[in-house]
Coordinates of C-alpha atoms in Angstrom, one line a residue:
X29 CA -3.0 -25.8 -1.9
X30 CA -1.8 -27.7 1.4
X31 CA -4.9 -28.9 3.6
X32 CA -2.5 -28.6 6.5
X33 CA -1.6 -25.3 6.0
X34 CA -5.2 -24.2 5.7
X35 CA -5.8 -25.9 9.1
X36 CA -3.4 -24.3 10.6
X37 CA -4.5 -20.9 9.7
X38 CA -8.1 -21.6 10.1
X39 CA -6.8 -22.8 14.0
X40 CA -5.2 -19.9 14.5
X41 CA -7.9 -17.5 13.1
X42 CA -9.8 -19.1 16.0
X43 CA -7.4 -18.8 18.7
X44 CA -6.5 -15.0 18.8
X45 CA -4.7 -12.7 21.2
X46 CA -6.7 -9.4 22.6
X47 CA -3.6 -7.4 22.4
X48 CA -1.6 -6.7 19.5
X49 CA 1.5 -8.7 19.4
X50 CA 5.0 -8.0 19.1
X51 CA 7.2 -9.8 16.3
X52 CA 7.7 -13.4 17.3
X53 CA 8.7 -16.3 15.9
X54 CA 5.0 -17.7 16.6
X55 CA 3.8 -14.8 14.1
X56 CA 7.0 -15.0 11.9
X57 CA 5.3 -19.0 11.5
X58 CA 1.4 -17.8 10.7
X59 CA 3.1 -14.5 8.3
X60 CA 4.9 -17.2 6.2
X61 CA 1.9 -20.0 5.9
X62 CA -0.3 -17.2 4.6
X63 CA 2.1 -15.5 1.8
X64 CA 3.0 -19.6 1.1
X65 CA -1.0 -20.1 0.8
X66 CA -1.2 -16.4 -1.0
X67 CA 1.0 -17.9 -3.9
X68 CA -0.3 -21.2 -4.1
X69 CA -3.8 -19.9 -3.9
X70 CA -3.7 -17.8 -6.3
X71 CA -0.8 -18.5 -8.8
X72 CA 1.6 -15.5 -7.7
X73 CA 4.5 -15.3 -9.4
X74 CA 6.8 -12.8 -6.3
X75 CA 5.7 -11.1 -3.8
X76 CA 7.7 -9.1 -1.2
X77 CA 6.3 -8.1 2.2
X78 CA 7.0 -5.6 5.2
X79 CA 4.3 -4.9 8.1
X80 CA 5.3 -2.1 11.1
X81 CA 3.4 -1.5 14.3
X82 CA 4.1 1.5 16.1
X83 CA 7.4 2.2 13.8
X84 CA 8.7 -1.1 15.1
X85 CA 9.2 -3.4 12.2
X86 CA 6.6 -6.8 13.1
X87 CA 7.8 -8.8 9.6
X88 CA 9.8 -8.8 6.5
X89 CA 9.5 -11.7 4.2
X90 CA 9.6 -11.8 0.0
X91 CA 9.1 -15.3 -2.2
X92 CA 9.0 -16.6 -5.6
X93 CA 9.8 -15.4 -8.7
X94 CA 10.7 -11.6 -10.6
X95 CA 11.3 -13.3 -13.3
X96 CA 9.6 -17.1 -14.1
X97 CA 11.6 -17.6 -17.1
X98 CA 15.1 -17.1 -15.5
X99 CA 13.6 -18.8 -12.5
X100 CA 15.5 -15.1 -10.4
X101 CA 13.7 -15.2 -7.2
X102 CA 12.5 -11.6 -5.6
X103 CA 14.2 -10.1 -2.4
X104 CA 13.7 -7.5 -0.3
X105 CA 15.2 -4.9 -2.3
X106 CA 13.6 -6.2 -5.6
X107 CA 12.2 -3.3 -7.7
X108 CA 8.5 -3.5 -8.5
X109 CA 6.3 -1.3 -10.9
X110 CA 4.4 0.2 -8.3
X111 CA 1.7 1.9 -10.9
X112 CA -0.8 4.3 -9.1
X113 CA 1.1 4.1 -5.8
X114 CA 2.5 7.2 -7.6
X115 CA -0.7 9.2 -6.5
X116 CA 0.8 9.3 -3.1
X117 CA 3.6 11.3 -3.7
X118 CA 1.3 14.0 -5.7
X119 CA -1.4 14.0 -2.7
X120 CA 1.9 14.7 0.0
X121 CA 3.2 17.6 -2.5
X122 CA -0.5 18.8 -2.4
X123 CA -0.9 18.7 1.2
X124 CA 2.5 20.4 1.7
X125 CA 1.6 23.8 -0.5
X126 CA -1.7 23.7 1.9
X127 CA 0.0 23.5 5.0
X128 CA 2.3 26.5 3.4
X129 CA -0.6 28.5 2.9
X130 CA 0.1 28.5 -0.5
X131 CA -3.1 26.5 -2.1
X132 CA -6.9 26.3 -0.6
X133 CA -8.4 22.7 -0.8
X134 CA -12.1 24.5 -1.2
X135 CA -10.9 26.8 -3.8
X136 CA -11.5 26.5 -7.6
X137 CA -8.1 24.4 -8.9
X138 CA -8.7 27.3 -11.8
X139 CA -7.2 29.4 -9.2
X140 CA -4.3 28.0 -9.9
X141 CA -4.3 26.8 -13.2
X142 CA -6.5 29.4 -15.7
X143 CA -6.6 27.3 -18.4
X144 CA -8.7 24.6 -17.4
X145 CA -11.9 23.3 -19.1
X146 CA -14.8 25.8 -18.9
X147 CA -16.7 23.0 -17.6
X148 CA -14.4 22.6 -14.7
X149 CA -13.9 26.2 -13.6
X150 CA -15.9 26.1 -10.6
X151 CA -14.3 22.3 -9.4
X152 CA -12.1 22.4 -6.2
X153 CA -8.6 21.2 -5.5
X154 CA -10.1 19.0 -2.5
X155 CA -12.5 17.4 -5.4
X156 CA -10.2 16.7 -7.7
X157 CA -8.2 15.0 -4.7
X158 CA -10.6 13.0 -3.5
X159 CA -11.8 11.9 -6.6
X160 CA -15.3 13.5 -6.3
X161 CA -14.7 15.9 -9.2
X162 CA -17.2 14.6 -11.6
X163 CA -14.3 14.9 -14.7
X164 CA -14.2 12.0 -17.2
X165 CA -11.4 9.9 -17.9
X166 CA -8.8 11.6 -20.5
X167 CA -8.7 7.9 -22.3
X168 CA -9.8 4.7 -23.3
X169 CA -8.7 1.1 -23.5
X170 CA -9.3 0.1 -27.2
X171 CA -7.7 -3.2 -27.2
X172 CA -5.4 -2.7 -24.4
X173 CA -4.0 0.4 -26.2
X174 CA -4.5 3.7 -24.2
X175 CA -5.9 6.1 -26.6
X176 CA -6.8 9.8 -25.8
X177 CA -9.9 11.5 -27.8
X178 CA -9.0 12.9 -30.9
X179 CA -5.8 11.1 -30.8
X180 CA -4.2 7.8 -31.6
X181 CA -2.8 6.8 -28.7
X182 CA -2.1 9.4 -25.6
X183 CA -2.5 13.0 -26.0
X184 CA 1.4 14.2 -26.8
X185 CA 0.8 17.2 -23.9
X186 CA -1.0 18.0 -21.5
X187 CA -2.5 20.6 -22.7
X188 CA -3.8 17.9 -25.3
X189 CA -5.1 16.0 -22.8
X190 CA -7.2 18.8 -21.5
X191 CA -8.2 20.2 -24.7
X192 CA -9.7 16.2 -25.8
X193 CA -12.1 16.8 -22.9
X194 CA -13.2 20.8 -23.2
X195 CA -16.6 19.3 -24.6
X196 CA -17.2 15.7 -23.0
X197 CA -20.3 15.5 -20.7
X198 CA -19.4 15.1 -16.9
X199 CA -19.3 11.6 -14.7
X200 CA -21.8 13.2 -12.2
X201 CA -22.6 15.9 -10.6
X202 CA -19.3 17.4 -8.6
X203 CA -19.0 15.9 -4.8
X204 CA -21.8 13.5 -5.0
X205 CA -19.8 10.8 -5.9
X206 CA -16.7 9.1 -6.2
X207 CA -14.6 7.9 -8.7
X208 CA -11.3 6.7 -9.2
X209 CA -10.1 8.8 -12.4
X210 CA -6.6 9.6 -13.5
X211 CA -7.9 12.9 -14.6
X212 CA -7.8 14.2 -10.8
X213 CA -4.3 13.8 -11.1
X214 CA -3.5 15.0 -14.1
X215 CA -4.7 18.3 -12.6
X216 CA -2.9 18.0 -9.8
X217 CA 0.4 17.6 -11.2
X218 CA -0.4 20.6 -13.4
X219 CA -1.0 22.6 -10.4
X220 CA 2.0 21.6 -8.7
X221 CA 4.3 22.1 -12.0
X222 CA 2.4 25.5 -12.2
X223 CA 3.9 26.5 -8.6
X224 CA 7.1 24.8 -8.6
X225 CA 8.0 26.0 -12.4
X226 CA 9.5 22.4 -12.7
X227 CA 8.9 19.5 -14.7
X228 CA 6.9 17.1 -12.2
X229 CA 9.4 14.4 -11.7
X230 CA 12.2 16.9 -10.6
X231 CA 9.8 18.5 -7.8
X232 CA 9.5 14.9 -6.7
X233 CA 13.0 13.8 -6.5
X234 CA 13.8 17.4 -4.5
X235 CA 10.9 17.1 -2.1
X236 CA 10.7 13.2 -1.2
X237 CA 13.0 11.3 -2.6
X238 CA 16.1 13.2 -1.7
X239 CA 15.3 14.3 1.6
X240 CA 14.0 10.8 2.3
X241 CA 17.0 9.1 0.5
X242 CA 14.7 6.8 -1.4
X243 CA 17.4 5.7 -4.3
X244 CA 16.1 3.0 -5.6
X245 CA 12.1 5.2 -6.3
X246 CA 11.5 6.8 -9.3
X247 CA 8.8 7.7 -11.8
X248 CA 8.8 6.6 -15.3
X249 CA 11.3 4.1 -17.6
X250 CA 13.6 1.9 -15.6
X251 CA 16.3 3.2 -13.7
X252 CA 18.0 0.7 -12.2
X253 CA 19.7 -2.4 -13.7
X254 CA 17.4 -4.8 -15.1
X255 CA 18.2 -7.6 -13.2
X256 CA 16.6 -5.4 -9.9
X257 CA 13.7 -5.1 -11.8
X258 CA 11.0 -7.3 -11.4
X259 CA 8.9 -8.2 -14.6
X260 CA 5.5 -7.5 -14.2
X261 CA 2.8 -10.5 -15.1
X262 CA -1.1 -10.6 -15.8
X263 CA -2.9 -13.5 -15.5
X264 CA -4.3 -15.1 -18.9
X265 CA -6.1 -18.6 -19.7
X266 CA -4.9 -19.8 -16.2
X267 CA -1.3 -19.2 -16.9
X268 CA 0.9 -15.8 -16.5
X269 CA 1.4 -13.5 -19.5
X270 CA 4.5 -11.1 -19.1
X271 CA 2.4 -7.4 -19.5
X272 CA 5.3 -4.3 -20.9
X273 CA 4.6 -1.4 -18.6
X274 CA 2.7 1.5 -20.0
X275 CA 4.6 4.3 -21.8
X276 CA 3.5 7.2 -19.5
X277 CA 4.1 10.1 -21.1
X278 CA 5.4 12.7 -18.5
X279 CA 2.6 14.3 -17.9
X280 CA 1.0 11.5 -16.7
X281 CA 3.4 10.7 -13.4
X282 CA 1.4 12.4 -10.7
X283 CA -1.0 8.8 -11.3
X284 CA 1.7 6.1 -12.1
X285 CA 4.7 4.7 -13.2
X286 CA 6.2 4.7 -9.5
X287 CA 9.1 2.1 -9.4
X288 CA 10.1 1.5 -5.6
X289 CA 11.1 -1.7 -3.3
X290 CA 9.5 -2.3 -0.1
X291 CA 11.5 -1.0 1.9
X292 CA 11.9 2.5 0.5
X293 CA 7.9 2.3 0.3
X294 CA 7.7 1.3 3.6
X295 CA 10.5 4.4 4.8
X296 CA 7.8 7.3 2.6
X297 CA 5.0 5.7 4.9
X298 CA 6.9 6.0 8.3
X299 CA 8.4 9.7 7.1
X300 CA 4.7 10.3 6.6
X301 CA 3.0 9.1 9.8
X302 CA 6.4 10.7 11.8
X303 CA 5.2 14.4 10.5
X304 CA 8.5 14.6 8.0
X305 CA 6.9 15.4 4.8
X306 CA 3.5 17.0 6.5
X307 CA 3.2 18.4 10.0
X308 CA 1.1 15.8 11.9
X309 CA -1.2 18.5 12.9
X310 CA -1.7 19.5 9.2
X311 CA -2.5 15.8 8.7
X312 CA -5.0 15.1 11.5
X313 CA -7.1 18.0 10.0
X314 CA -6.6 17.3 6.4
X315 CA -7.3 13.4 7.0
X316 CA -10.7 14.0 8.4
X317 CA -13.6 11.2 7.1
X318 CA -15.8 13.4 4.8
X319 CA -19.4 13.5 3.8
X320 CA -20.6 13.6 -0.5
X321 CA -23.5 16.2 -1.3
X322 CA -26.1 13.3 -1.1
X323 CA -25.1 12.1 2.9
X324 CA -22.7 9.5 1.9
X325 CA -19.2 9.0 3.4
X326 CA -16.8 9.2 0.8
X327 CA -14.7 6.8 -0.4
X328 CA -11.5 9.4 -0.5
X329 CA -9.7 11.6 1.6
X330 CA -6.6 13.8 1.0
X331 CA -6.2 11.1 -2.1
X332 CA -5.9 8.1 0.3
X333 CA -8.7 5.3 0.1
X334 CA -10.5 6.1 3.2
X335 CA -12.1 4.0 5.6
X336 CA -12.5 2.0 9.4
X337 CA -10.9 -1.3 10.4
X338 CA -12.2 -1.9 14.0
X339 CA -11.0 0.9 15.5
X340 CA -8.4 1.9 13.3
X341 CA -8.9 4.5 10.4
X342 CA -7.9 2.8 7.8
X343 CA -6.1 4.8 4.5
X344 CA -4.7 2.5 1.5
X345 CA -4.2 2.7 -2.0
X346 CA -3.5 0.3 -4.7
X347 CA -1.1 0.4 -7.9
X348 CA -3.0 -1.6 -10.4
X349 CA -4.4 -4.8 -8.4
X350 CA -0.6 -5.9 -7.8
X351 CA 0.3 -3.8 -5.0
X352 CA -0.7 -2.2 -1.7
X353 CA 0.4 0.1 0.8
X354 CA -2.0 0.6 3.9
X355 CA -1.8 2.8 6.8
X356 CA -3.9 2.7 9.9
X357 CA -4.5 4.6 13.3
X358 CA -6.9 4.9 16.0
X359 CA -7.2 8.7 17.2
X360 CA -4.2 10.3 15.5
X361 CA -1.0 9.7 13.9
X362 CA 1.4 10.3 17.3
X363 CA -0.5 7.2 18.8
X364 CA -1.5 3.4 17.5
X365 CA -0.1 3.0 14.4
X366 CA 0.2 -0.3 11.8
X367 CA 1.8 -0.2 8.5
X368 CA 1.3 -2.9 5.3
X369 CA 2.9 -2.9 1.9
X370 CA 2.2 -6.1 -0.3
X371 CA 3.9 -6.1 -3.3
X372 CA 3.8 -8.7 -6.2
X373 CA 4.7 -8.9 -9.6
X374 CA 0.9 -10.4 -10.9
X375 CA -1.0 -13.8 -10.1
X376 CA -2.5 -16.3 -12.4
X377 CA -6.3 -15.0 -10.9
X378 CA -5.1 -11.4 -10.5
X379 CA -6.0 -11.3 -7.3
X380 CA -6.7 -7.7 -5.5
X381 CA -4.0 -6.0 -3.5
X382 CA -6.4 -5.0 -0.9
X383 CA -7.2 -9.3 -0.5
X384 CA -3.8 -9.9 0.1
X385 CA -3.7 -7.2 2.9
X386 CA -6.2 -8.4 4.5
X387 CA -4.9 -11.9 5.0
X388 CA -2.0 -10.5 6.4
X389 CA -3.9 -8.2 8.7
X390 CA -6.0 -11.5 9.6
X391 CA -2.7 -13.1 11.1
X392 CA -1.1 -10.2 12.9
X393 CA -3.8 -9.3 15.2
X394 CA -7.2 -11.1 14.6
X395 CA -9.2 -9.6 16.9
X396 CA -7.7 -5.7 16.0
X397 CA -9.0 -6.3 12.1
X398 CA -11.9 -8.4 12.4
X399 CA -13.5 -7.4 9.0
X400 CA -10.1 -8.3 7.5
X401 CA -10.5 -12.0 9.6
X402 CA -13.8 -12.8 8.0
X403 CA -12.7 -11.9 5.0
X404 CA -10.0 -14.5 5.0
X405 CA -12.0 -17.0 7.2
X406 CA -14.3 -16.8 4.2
X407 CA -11.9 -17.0 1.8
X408 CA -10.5 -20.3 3.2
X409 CA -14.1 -21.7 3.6
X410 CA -15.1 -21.1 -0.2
X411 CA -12.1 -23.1 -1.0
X412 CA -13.0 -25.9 1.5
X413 CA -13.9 -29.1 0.3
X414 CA -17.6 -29.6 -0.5
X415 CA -19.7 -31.1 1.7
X416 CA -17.8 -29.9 4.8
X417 CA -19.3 -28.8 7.7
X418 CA -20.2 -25.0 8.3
X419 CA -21.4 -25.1 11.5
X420 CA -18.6 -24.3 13.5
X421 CA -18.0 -21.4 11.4
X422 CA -21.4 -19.9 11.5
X423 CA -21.2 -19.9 15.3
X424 CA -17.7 -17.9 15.2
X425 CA -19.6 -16.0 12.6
X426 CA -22.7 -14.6 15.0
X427 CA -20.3 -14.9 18.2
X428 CA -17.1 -14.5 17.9
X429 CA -15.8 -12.3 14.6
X430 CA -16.0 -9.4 16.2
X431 CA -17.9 -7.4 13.5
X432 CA -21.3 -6.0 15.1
X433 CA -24.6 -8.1 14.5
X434 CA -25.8 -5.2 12.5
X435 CA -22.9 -5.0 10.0
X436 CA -22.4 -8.7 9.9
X437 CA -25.1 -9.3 6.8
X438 CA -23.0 -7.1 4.7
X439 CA -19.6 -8.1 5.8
X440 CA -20.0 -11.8 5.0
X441 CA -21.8 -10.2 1.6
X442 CA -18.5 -8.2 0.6
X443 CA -16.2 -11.0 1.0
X444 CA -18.1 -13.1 -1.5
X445 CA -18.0 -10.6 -4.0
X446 CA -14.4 -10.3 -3.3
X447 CA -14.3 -14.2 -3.6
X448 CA -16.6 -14.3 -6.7
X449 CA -13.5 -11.5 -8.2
X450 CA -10.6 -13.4 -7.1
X451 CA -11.7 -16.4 -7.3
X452 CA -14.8 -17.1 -9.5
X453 CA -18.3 -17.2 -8.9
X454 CA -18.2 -21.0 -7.9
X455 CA -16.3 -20.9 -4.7
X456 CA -18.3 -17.5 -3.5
X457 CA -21.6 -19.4 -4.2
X458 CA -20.8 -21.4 -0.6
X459 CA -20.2 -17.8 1.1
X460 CA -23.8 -16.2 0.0
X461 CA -25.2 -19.3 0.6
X462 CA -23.8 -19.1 3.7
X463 CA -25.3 -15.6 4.4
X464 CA -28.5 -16.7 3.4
X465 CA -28.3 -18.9 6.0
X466 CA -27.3 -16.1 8.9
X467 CA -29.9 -13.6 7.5
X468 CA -33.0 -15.2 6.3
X469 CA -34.6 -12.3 5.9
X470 CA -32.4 -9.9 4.4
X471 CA -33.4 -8.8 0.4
X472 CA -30.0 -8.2 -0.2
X473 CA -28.7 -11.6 0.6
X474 CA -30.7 -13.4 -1.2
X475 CA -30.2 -10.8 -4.6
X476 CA -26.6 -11.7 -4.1
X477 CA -27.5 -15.5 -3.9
X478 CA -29.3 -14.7 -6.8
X479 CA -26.8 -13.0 -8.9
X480 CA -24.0 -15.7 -8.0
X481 CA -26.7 -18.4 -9.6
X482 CA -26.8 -16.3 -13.0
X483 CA -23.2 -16.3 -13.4
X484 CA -23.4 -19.3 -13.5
X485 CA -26.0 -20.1 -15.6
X486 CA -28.5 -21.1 -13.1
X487 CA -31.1 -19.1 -14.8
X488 CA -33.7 -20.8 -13.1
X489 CA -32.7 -20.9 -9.9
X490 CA -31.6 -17.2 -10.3
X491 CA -35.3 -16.1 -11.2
X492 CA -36.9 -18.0 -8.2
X493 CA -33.9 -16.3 -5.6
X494 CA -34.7 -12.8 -7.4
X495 CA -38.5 -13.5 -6.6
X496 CA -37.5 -14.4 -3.3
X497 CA -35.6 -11.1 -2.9
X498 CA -38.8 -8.7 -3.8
X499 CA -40.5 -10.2 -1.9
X500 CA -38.7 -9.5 1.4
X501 CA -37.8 -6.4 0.0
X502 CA -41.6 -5.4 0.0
X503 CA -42.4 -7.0 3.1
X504 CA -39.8 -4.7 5.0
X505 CA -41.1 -1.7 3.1
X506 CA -44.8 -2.3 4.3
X507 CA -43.4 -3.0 8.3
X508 CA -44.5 0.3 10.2

């Protein structure tokens, strides 16, 4: 890593504009210091970019390599595996047959589809879409081989894949939680094959891809030239590791195997927030933030990743830590708008999509996104030289982040567990640290000081933090 480019971003972290900008060369600079920081920080081996405000296009960039042993570098229209960015298309055929009239979000999916587990009978569409169904996962990672129950490697049908779960307990109890489970999907695209009478992939190609012109998107094997195509890598004993896609059988391409470039990602975004594929009134309703049976906010609407960025509502999803795409808007769709997609190829620490957004979010408009800024000042700081001084960074911390006094505790706590995932436990040690530091008294501080110590063997340590912990725990529990 550069110290100067880290200087420069941390400078201009502090130095932000109120308003959000237009593209500039100034921003072109920060966009390309933070993707050249991306990849040296955390050993990527492409990565192709494309950021909108308002429709207007803000950056474009791609660097390094879709394939390290040919040395082929990645451009704009490079290919990626896209993996679960797939669910999108499924959740905009969904939303299309509700708009029609033609499907009820609160009704049973067995509506629709008779044949469903017994167990699942009563389950809605709208659960199965936002991932609050309960189902369990239709199969299981024995040694990276995907292997359904009952079978020795993915059920051959669908109806298979159903039948291998008719008797397997629930995740929880349906809309109390969520979580992420390709088995939504696999009920989705059985509903929509169900109304369409087509194979899946050929109801996609006639009501997005086509219409959109997206010809270089498409679900399952490759389908453009190999040399387009950019291998995909996982990262192994500090090195990259080609990894061979996943043989999806058909049935399976509501939740992945979506091959796209940026670009013709980016164009299924903007048709999206322009009302082409769903009526923008349609969407404002169906992209409501939504409560779980126990009070919670769930974590999914309409099948996006839901959630607030300042004053933006934020909707994302991921395709298998490599890749992003992330939409936000303040009051509705027809107003402030910002598009990100992130795409690479894999990174030596696997870093998360989502970490990636957010350091490009950091340098387009600081003060817009300031949960996304204190993620990436934080990120910067773990990787600081010991021994430096915090101070300066504490005071921008309680003053001048942005994020609200009362959030701040668990802000600064997320990003080192984001830290401690993308980077090791080590670095994000400096960030709870840190938090202890802000929030004395908080319980939950100093159990994530605590559980940063244990990972890395401080056992000690660990057991006097976790002490520490109860206690304040208690104490707040006794306060009238």
């Amino acid at each position: 890593m550069h110290r100067q480019i880290v200087a420069a971003l941390f400078c201009v972290l502090v130095a932000v504009p109120l308003a959000a900008p237009a593209a500039s060369p100034e921003l072109k600079t920060r966009l390309d210091a933070q993707l050249k920081l991306n990849r040296e920080r955390y050993g990527i081996a492409g990565q192709a970019v494309l950021i909108r405000h308002n429709g207007q296009l803000v950056y474009q960039a791609s660097n390094g390599e879709k394939d390290i042993e040919r040395h082929a570098p990645v451009s704009t229209d490079t290919v990626f595996n896209a993996y679960s960015l797939a669910k999108l298309l499924a959740s905009v055929l969904v939303m299309q047959l509700v708009e029609q009239g033609r499907v009820e979000l609160d009704a049973p999916a067995s509506r629709y589809l008779p044949d469903l587990p017994v167990a699942w009978k009563a389950i809605s569409v709208r659960h199965f879409l936002e991932h609050s169904s309960g189902v369990p996962e239709y199969f299981e990672n024995h040694e990276g081989a995907l292997v359904s129950k009952g079978h020795a490697g993915l059920a051959p049908t669908l109806e298979a894949a159903f039948a291998g779960l008719a008797d397997a307990p629930m995740q929880f109890a349906t809309g109390s939680s969520n979580r992420y489970t390709q088995t939504n999907f696999l009920v989705l695209t059985a509903l929509l094959q169900a109304h369409y009478r087509q194979p899946y992939a050929a109801i996609v190609r006639q009501r997005i891809l086509k219409p959109l012109g997206l010809r270089n998107t498409w679900l399952g094997p490759a389908g453009v030239p190999a040399a387009r195509l950019a291998t995909a890598y996982i990262g192994k004993d500090g090195a990259l590791q080609r990894e061979d896609d996943v043989a999806w059988p058909a049935y399976a391409l509501g939740h992945a195997s979506l091959h796209t470039t940026v670009g013709e990602l980016d164009r299924f975004l903007q048709a999206l927030a322009a009302g082409k594929l769903v009526r923008r009134a349609t969407l404002q309703t169906l992209l409501q933030p939504r409560k779980l049976s126990t009070g919670r906010d769930s974590g999914f609407v309409s099948g996006w990743e839901f959630g607030q960025s300042g004053d933006y509502r934020q909707m994302s999803h991921d395709g298998g830590t490599r890749v992003r795409a992330r939409l936000l808007f303040k009051d509705s769709l027809a107003g402030d708008t910002w598009t990100f997609v992130y795409f690479t190829n894999g990174s030596v620490r696997n870093v998360w999509s989502r970490t990636l957004v957010d350091s490009t979010m950091a340098q387009v408009a600081p003060r817009l996104f300031p949960r996304e800024t204190l993620s990436e000042r934080l990120f910067t700081h773990a990787l600081a030289d010991d021994g430096a001084d915090d101070t300066a960074l504490k005071t921008w911390l309680r003053d001048g982040s942005g994020v609200a006094s009362e959030e701040l505790e668990r802000a600064i706590n997320g990003a080192g567990y984001a830290i401690r995932e993308n980077l090791g436990a080590r670095p994000a040690l400096k960030v709870f640290t840190l938090n202890t530091a802000l929030h004395p008294e908080s319980a939950n501080a100093w159990d994530s000081l605590a559980e940063c110590h244990a990972a890395l063997g401080d056992a000690a340590i660990a057991a006097e933090l976790y002490a520490k912990s109860r206690q304040l725990a208690e104490a707040a529990k006794a306060k009238p």
